[in-house]
């Protein structure tokens, strides 16, 4: 039974996939009202619940946080990554609703609809007080042309507006397709009659429209923020409203929500809504069902799309990656058990068909396997990269043209304080995983179970001696492979055994002159 906590108001219809699953227990309560936080596998939130490091520390069984919406600024993604918790969102379920809300705000702003509404309801009939401005023919500046910005651009064009866009990641091709003018920020600021922001809130965008940049706008400009509070600096806004430079402002979001800056809200020319961009039946159903289905898939061990801290994989791609992912995890375990010493660098080279897949995911699987053998805390593909860095282990991955001769090949080199370990492996469909090279020795074995790895001199009788020692200790040999570089030179033996190999057996083996070392590896 999985336990899912839904701590914000999320559409029950959208949650149906979770609510109807008999293996899932869904509790709909605020975090502050729950006293057994440690039992939950999944947490579903909107923007109200703050998923802090402190909360993550209390939710010791948590595996996934799902944001029924776009912005994840209420989630400490870095801390979630550290604790191996996957963070997902529903990136496009509320795009149209937010674009429509922004447009409604824009029209309301230039035609004074909220103010006129209050006036008529209070018994006035003051037509001259609400002289408006047409949108037609005006220049609309869009800062951030992502999902929402693009939908606004389309609607603005239908209204006969000239669209100027600033987005440092906007390609010429996309700008052309959308029929917008890609500009520098200063050009948008100088030329736009109305400016609307649609970026995430980041270090770069916090205060993007602040004292300096609002000062570069046209006198009489209208400003809108239906993205995130803080992209427009509220104190700067007050200044430019006071001196009459900014003619009107529409805000759906605030630096602090609910807003505490009464001075800003007291301006007649500031209109506001309480973070309603995504508040439509359609958007709420969309985002809730998107995350509910994703969480269900995740709890059933299937790949999730829209992960913030894991590569996003479709089912098709996941199915292709899965054999390599499993193999890489085993290689990580093998390398870690072989090396048993501090490691500085892990280099992974992908060749052939595996190189065409999402290799960063496979690398993380290797790291998870490797670190899982050495760290106490839970390590998985989400936090493996971070944990490796924290432990001073650098890692790199490369794609190489096919030199091994196999249809696919994962080659790993681990550099330790005193030695280096290398392994090459391949996956053969309908046959399985094979290790084809260990420390430069040609070999061919299936990596599973109890493995005995022996380094020895290639001499007659050594294999027989090893067999006898195992027999004397009651250990049955399942498979045995030998590899050597030259006749009579260094050689290795890899045996898979049906029983755990104890220290006494290892000691008995290394007493022979021709046996250089013997190790057990459990896969
Ligand atoms: N008011 C609401 O209820 C509501 C609803 C949904 C989304 N949002 C917010 O709207 C914003 C946009 O959402 P989206 O789904 O369109 O996101 P998106 O990721 O699709 O688009 C964001 C765009 O901003 C651009 N960008 C990033 N940094 C930039 C910078 N420094 N300058 C200019 N452009 C930059 C990116 O290139 C991208 O094109 C987010 O902040 C989101 O949280 C608010
Ligand atoms: O980022 C978002 O999706 C919006 O800001 C909506 O937030 P909400 O789910 O709290 O309405």
CSV table of N, CA and C in Angstrom, one decimal, residues 284-404:
chain,number,residue,atom,x,y,z
A,284,UNK,N,-7.5,23.3,-13.6
A,284,UNK,CA,-7.3,22.6,-12.4
A,284,UNK,C,-7.5,21.1,-12.7
A,285,UNK,N,-8.5,20.8,-13.6
A,285,UNK,CA,-8.7,19.4,-13.9
A,285,UNK,C,-7.4,18.8,-14.7
A,286,UNK,N,-6.9,19.7,-15.6
A,286,UNK,CA,-5.7,19.3,-16.4
A,286,UNK,C,-4.5,19.0,-15.5
A,287,UNK,N,-4.2,20.0,-14.6
A,287,UNK,CA,-3.0,19.8,-13.8
A,287,UNK,C,-3.1,18.7,-12.8
A,288,UNK,N,-4.3,18.5,-12.2
A,288,UNK,CA,-4.5,17.5,-11.2
A,288,UNK,C,-4.4,16.1,-11.9
A,289,UNK,N,-5.1,15.9,-13.1
A,289,UNK,CA,-5.0,14.6,-13.7
A,289,UNK,C,-3.6,14.3,-14.2
A,290,UNK,N,-2.9,15.4,-14.7
A,290,UNK,CA,-1.5,15.1,-15.2
A,290,UNK,C,-0.7,14.6,-14.1
A,291,UNK,N,-0.7,15.3,-12.9
A,291,UNK,CA,0.2,14.8,-11.8
A,291,UNK,C,-0.3,13.5,-11.2
A,292,UNK,N,-1.6,13.3,-11.1
A,292,UNK,CA,-2.1,12.0,-10.5
A,292,UNK,C,-1.7,10.9,-11.4
A,293,UNK,N,-1.8,11.0,-12.7
A,293,UNK,CA,-1.3,9.9,-13.6
A,293,UNK,C,0.2,9.6,-13.5
A,294,UNK,N,0.9,10.7,-13.4
A,294,UNK,CA,2.4,10.6,-13.3
A,294,UNK,C,2.8,9.9,-11.9
A,295,UNK,N,2.1,10.3,-10.9
A,295,UNK,CA,2.5,9.8,-9.5
A,295,UNK,C,2.1,8.3,-9.5
A,296,UNK,N,1.0,7.9,-10.1
A,296,UNK,CA,0.6,6.5,-10.2
A,296,UNK,C,1.6,5.7,-11.0
A,297,UNK,N,2.1,6.3,-12.1
A,297,UNK,CA,3.1,5.6,-12.9
A,297,UNK,C,4.3,5.4,-12.1
A,298,UNK,N,4.8,6.5,-11.4
A,298,UNK,CA,6.0,6.5,-10.6
A,298,UNK,C,5.9,5.4,-9.5
A,299,UNK,N,4.8,5.4,-8.8
A,299,UNK,CA,4.7,4.4,-7.7
A,299,UNK,C,4.7,3.0,-8.2
A,300,UNK,N,4.3,2.8,-9.5
A,300,UNK,CA,4.3,1.5,-10.1
A,300,UNK,C,5.6,1.2,-10.8
A,301,UNK,N,6.6,2.0,-10.6
A,301,UNK,CA,8.0,1.8,-11.1
A,301,UNK,C,8.1,2.1,-12.6
A,302,UNK,N,7.2,2.9,-13.1
A,302,UNK,CA,7.3,3.3,-14.5
A,302,UNK,C,7.9,4.7,-14.6
A,303,UNK,N,8.4,5.1,-15.8
A,303,UNK,CA,9.1,6.4,-16.0
A,303,UNK,C,8.1,7.5,-15.9
A,304,UNK,N,8.6,8.6,-15.4
A,304,UNK,CA,7.8,9.8,-15.3
A,304,UNK,C,8.3,10.9,-16.3
A,305,UNK,N,7.3,11.6,-16.9
A,305,UNK,CA,7.7,12.7,-17.7
A,305,UNK,C,7.7,14.0,-16.8
A,306,UNK,N,8.2,15.1,-17.3
A,306,UNK,CA,8.1,16.4,-16.6
A,306,UNK,C,8.8,16.3,-15.2
A,307,UNK,N,9.9,15.6,-15.1
A,307,UNK,CA,10.6,15.7,-13.8
A,307,UNK,C,11.5,16.9,-13.9
A,308,UNK,N,11.6,17.5,-12.7
A,308,UNK,CA,12.5,18.7,-12.6
A,308,UNK,C,13.9,18.3,-12.4
A,309,UNK,N,14.1,17.2,-11.6
A,309,UNK,CA,15.4,16.8,-11.2
A,309,UNK,C,15.9,15.5,-11.8
A,310,UNK,N,15.2,14.9,-12.7
A,310,UNK,CA,15.6,13.7,-13.4
A,310,UNK,C,15.5,13.9,-14.9
A,311,UNK,N,16.2,13.2,-15.8
A,311,UNK,CA,16.0,13.4,-17.2
A,311,UNK,C,14.5,12.9,-17.5
A,312,UNK,N,13.9,13.6,-18.3
A,312,UNK,CA,12.5,13.2,-18.7
A,312,UNK,C,12.5,12.1,-19.8
A,313,UNK,N,11.9,11.0,-19.5
A,313,UNK,CA,11.9,9.8,-20.4
A,313,UNK,C,10.5,9.4,-20.8
A,314,UNK,N,10.2,9.2,-22.1
A,314,UNK,CA,8.9,8.7,-22.5
A,314,UNK,C,9.0,7.2,-22.3
A,315,UNK,N,7.8,6.5,-22.3
A,315,UNK,CA,7.8,5.1,-22.0
A,315,UNK,C,8.6,4.4,-23.0
A,316,UNK,N,8.5,4.8,-24.3
A,316,UNK,CA,9.3,4.2,-25.4
A,316,UNK,C,10.8,4.2,-25.1
A,317,UNK,N,11.2,5.4,-24.7
A,317,UNK,CA,12.7,5.6,-24.5
A,317,UNK,C,13.1,4.9,-23.2
A,318,UNK,N,12.2,4.9,-22.2
A,318,UNK,CA,12.5,4.2,-21.0
A,318,UNK,C,12.7,2.7,-21.2
A,319,UNK,N,11.8,2.1,-22.1
A,319,UNK,CA,11.9,0.7,-22.4
A,319,UNK,C,13.3,0.4,-23.0
A,320,UNK,N,13.7,1.3,-23.9
A,320,UNK,CA,15.0,1.1,-24.6
A,320,UNK,C,16.2,1.2,-23.6
A,321,UNK,N,16.0,2.2,-22.7
A,321,UNK,CA,17.1,2.4,-21.7
A,321,UNK,C,17.2,1.4,-20.6
A,322,UNK,N,16.1,0.8,-20.3
A,322,UNK,CA,16.0,0.0,-19.1
A,322,UNK,C,17.1,-1.1,-19.0
A,323,UNK,N,17.4,-1.9,-20.0
A,323,UNK,CA,18.5,-2.9,-19.9
A,323,UNK,C,19.8,-2.3,-19.6
A,324,UNK,N,20.1,-1.1,-20.2
A,324,UNK,CA,21.4,-0.5,-20.0
A,324,UNK,C,21.5,0.2,-18.6
A,325,UNK,N,20.3,0.6,-18.1
A,325,UNK,CA,20.2,1.2,-16.8
A,325,UNK,C,20.5,0.2,-15.8
A,326,UNK,N,19.9,-1.0,-15.9
A,326,UNK,CA,20.2,-2.1,-15.0
A,326,UNK,C,21.6,-2.6,-15.0
A,327,UNK,N,22.2,-2.7,-16.3
A,327,UNK,CA,23.5,-3.1,-16.4
A,327,UNK,C,24.5,-2.1,-15.8
A,328,UNK,N,24.2,-0.8,-16.0
A,328,UNK,CA,25.1,0.3,-15.5
A,328,UNK,C,25.1,0.2,-13.9
A,329,UNK,N,23.9,0.0,-13.3
A,329,UNK,CA,23.9,-0.1,-11.9
A,329,UNK,C,24.8,-1.3,-11.4
A,330,UNK,N,24.7,-2.4,-12.1
A,330,UNK,CA,25.5,-3.6,-11.7
A,330,UNK,C,27.0,-3.2,-11.8
A,331,UNK,N,27.3,-2.5,-12.9
A,331,UNK,CA,28.7,-2.2,-13.2
A,331,UNK,C,29.2,-1.3,-12.0
A,332,UNK,N,28.3,-0.4,-11.6
A,332,UNK,CA,28.7,0.5,-10.5
A,332,UNK,C,29.0,-0.3,-9.2
A,333,UNK,N,28.1,-1.3,-8.9
A,333,UNK,CA,28.3,-2.1,-7.8
A,333,UNK,C,29.6,-2.9,-7.9
A,334,UNK,N,29.9,-3.4,-9.1
A,334,UNK,CA,31.1,-4.2,-9.3
A,334,UNK,C,32.3,-3.3,-9.1
A,335,UNK,N,32.3,-2.1,-9.7
A,335,UNK,CA,33.5,-1.3,-9.6
A,335,UNK,C,33.7,-0.9,-8.1
A,336,UNK,N,32.7,-0.6,-7.4
A,336,UNK,CA,32.8,-0.1,-6.0
A,336,UNK,C,33.4,-1.2,-5.2
A,337,UNK,N,32.9,-2.5,-5.4
A,337,UNK,CA,33.3,-3.6,-4.5
A,337,UNK,C,34.8,-3.9,-4.9
A,338,UNK,N,35.1,-3.8,-6.1
A,338,UNK,CA,36.5,-4.1,-6.6
A,338,UNK,C,37.5,-3.1,-6.0
A,339,UNK,N,37.1,-1.8,-6.1
A,339,UNK,CA,38.0,-0.7,-5.7
A,339,UNK,C,38.2,-0.6,-4.2
A,340,UNK,N,37.2,-0.7,-3.4
A,340,UNK,CA,37.3,-0.5,-1.9
A,340,UNK,C,38.4,0.4,-1.5
A,341,UNK,N,38.4,1.6,-2.1
A,341,UNK,CA,39.4,2.6,-1.7
A,341,UNK,C,38.9,3.9,-2.3
A,342,UNK,N,39.4,5.1,-1.8
A,342,UNK,CA,38.9,6.4,-2.3
A,342,UNK,C,39.1,6.5,-3.8
A,343,UNK,N,38.1,7.1,-4.4
A,343,UNK,CA,38.1,7.2,-5.9
A,343,UNK,C,38.0,8.7,-6.3
A,344,UNK,N,38.8,9.1,-7.3
A,344,UNK,CA,38.7,10.5,-7.7
A,344,UNK,C,37.8,10.8,-8.9
A,345,UNK,N,37.9,9.8,-9.8
A,345,UNK,CA,37.2,10.1,-11.1
A,345,UNK,C,36.6,8.8,-11.7
A,346,UNK,N,35.5,9.0,-12.3
A,346,UNK,CA,34.8,7.9,-13.0
A,346,UNK,C,34.5,8.4,-14.4
A,347,UNK,N,35.1,7.7,-15.4
A,347,UNK,CA,34.8,8.1,-16.8
A,347,UNK,C,34.0,7.0,-17.5
A,348,UNK,N,33.0,7.4,-18.1
A,348,UNK,CA,32.1,6.4,-18.8
A,348,UNK,C,32.1,6.7,-20.3
A,349,UNK,N,32.3,5.7,-21.1
A,349,UNK,CA,32.3,5.9,-22.6
A,349,UNK,C,31.1,5.0,-23.1
A,350,UNK,N,30.3,5.6,-23.9
A,350,UNK,CA,29.2,4.9,-24.5
A,350,UNK,C,29.4,4.7,-26.0
A,351,UNK,N,29.2,3.5,-26.5
A,351,UNK,CA,29.4,3.2,-27.9
A,351,UNK,C,28.2,2.5,-28.5
A,352,UNK,N,28.0,2.7,-29.8
A,352,UNK,CA,26.9,2.0,-30.5
A,352,UNK,C,25.5,2.5,-30.1
A,353,UNK,N,24.6,1.5,-30.1
A,353,UNK,CA,23.2,1.9,-29.9
A,353,UNK,C,22.9,2.6,-28.6
A,354,UNK,N,23.7,2.2,-27.6
A,354,UNK,CA,23.4,2.8,-26.2
A,354,UNK,C,23.8,4.3,-26.3
A,355,UNK,N,24.7,4.7,-27.1
A,355,UNK,CA,25.1,6.1,-27.2
A,355,UNK,C,24.0,7.0,-27.8
A,356,UNK,N,23.0,6.4,-28.4
A,356,UNK,CA,21.9,7.2,-29.0
A,356,UNK,C,20.9,7.5,-27.9
A,357,UNK,N,21.0,6.9,-26.7
A,357,UNK,CA,20.0,7.0,-25.7
A,357,UNK,C,20.3,8.2,-24.7
A,358,UNK,N,19.4,8.4,-23.7
A,358,UNK,CA,19.7,9.4,-22.7
A,358,UNK,C,20.8,8.9,-21.8
A,359,UNK,N,22.0,9.1,-22.2
A,359,UNK,CA,23.1,8.5,-21.4
A,359,UNK,C,23.3,9.1,-20.0
A,360,UNK,N,22.9,10.3,-19.8
A,360,UNK,CA,23.0,10.9,-18.5
A,360,UNK,C,22.3,10.1,-17.4
A,361,UNK,N,21.2,9.5,-17.8
A,361,UNK,CA,20.4,8.7,-16.9
A,361,UNK,C,21.1,7.4,-16.6
A,362,UNK,N,21.8,6.9,-17.6
A,362,UNK,CA,22.6,5.6,-17.4
A,362,UNK,C,23.8,5.9,-16.5
A,363,UNK,N,24.4,7.0,-16.7
A,363,UNK,CA,25.5,7.4,-15.9
A,363,UNK,C,25.1,7.5,-14.4
A,364,UNK,N,23.9,8.1,-14.2
A,364,UNK,CA,23.4,8.3,-12.8
A,364,UNK,C,23.2,6.9,-12.2
A,365,UNK,N,22.7,6.0,-13.1
A,365,UNK,CA,22.4,4.6,-12.6
A,365,UNK,C,23.8,4.0,-12.1
A,366,UNK,N,24.8,4.2,-12.9
A,366,UNK,CA,26.1,3.7,-12.5
A,366,UNK,C,26.5,4.3,-11.2
A,367,UNK,N,26.4,5.6,-11.1
A,367,UNK,CA,26.8,6.3,-9.8
A,367,UNK,C,26.0,5.8,-8.6
A,368,UNK,N,24.7,5.6,-8.9
A,368,UNK,CA,23.8,5.1,-7.8
A,368,UNK,C,24.3,3.7,-7.3
A,369,UNK,N,24.7,2.8,-8.3
A,369,UNK,CA,25.2,1.5,-7.9
A,369,UNK,C,26.5,1.6,-7.2
A,370,UNK,N,27.3,2.5,-7.7
A,370,UNK,CA,28.7,2.7,-7.1
A,370,UNK,C,28.6,3.2,-5.7
A,371,UNK,N,27.8,4.3,-5.5
A,371,UNK,CA,27.8,4.9,-4.2
A,371,UNK,C,26.9,4.1,-3.2
A,372,UNK,N,25.9,3.4,-3.7
A,372,UNK,CA,25.1,2.6,-2.9
A,372,UNK,C,25.9,1.6,-2.1
A,373,UNK,N,27.1,1.2,-2.6
A,373,UNK,CA,27.9,0.3,-1.8
A,373,UNK,C,28.7,1.0,-0.7
A,374,UNK,N,28.8,2.3,-0.8
A,374,UNK,CA,29.7,3.0,0.2
A,374,UNK,C,29.0,4.0,1.1
A,375,UNK,N,27.8,4.5,0.8
A,375,UNK,CA,27.2,5.5,1.7
A,375,UNK,C,26.0,4.9,2.4
A,376,UNK,N,25.8,5.4,3.6
A,376,UNK,CA,24.7,4.9,4.5
A,376,UNK,C,23.4,5.4,4.0
A,377,UNK,N,23.4,6.7,3.6
A,377,UNK,CA,22.1,7.3,3.2
A,377,UNK,C,21.5,6.7,1.9
A,378,UNK,N,20.2,6.9,1.7
A,378,UNK,CA,19.6,6.4,0.5
A,378,UNK,C,20.2,7.1,-0.7
A,379,UNK,N,20.7,6.4,-1.6
A,379,UNK,CA,21.2,7.0,-2.8
A,379,UNK,C,20.4,6.4,-4.0
A,380,UNK,N,20.1,7.3,-4.9
A,380,UNK,CA,19.4,6.8,-6.1
A,380,UNK,C,19.8,7.7,-7.3
A,381,UNK,N,19.1,7.5,-8.4
A,381,UNK,CA,19.5,8.3,-9.7
A,381,UNK,C,19.3,9.8,-9.5
A,382,UNK,N,18.4,10.2,-8.6
A,382,UNK,CA,18.1,11.6,-8.4
A,382,UNK,C,19.3,12.3,-7.8
A,383,UNK,N,19.8,11.7,-6.7
A,383,UNK,CA,20.8,12.4,-5.9
A,383,UNK,C,22.2,11.9,-6.2
A,384,UNK,N,22.4,10.9,-7.0
A,384,UNK,CA,23.7,10.2,-7.2
A,384,UNK,C,24.8,11.2,-7.7
A,385,UNK,N,24.4,12.1,-8.6
A,385,UNK,CA,25.4,13.0,-9.2
A,385,UNK,C,25.9,14.0,-8.1
A,386,UNK,N,24.9,14.5,-7.3
A,386,UNK,CA,25.2,15.4,-6.2
A,386,UNK,C,26.1,14.8,-5.2
A,387,UNK,N,25.7,13.6,-4.8
A,387,UNK,CA,26.4,12.8,-3.7
A,387,UNK,C,27.9,12.6,-4.2
A,388,UNK,N,28.0,12.2,-5.5
A,388,UNK,CA,29.4,11.9,-5.9
A,388,UNK,C,30.2,13.2,-5.8
A,389,UNK,N,29.6,14.3,-6.2
A,389,UNK,CA,30.4,15.6,-6.1
A,389,UNK,C,30.7,15.9,-4.7
A,390,UNK,N,29.7,15.7,-3.8
A,390,UNK,CA,29.9,16.0,-2.3
A,390,UNK,C,31.1,15.2,-1.8
A,391,UNK,N,31.3,14.0,-2.4
A,391,UNK,CA,32.3,13.1,-1.9
A,391,UNK,C,33.6,13.3,-2.7
A,392,UNK,N,33.7,14.3,-3.5
A,392,UNK,CA,34.9,14.6,-4.2
A,392,UNK,C,35.2,13.7,-5.4
A,393,UNK,N,34.1,13.0,-5.9
A,393,UNK,CA,34.3,12.1,-7.0
A,393,UNK,C,33.8,12.9,-8.3
A,394,UNK,N,34.7,13.1,-9.2
A,394,UNK,CA,34.2,13.8,-10.5
A,394,UNK,C,33.8,12.6,-11.4
A,395,UNK,N,32.9,13.0,-12.4
A,395,UNK,CA,32.6,11.9,-13.4
A,395,UNK,C,32.3,12.6,-14.7
A,396,UNK,N,32.6,11.8,-15.7
A,396,UNK,CA,32.4,12.4,-17.1
A,396,UNK,C,31.8,11.3,-18.0
A,397,UNK,N,31.1,11.7,-19.0
A,397,UNK,CA,30.7,10.7,-20.0
A,397,UNK,C,31.0,11.1,-21.4
A,398,UNK,N,31.3,10.2,-22.2
A,398,UNK,CA,31.7,10.5,-23.6
A,398,UNK,C,31.0,9.5,-24.6
A,399,UNK,N,30.7,10.0,-25.7
A,399,UNK,CA,30.2,9.1,-26.8
A,399,UNK,C,31.4,8.8,-27.7
A,400,UNK,N,31.6,7.5,-28.0
A,400,UNK,CA,32.7,7.2,-28.9
A,400,UNK,C,32.2,6.5,-30.1
A,401,UNK,N,32.9,6.6,-31.2
A,401,UNK,CA,32.5,5.8,-32.4
A,401,UNK,C,32.8,4.3,-32.1
A,402,UNK,N,32.1,3.5,-32.8
A,402,UNK,CA,32.2,2.1,-32.4
A,402,UNK,C,33.6,1.4,-32.6
A,403,UNK,N,34.3,1.2,-31.5
A,403,UNK,CA,35.7,0.6,-31.6
A,403,UNK,C,35.7,-0.8,-31.0
A,404,UNK,N,34.7,-1.1,-30.2
A,404,UNK,CA,34.7,-2.4,-29.5
A,404,UNK,C,34.2,-3.5,-30.4
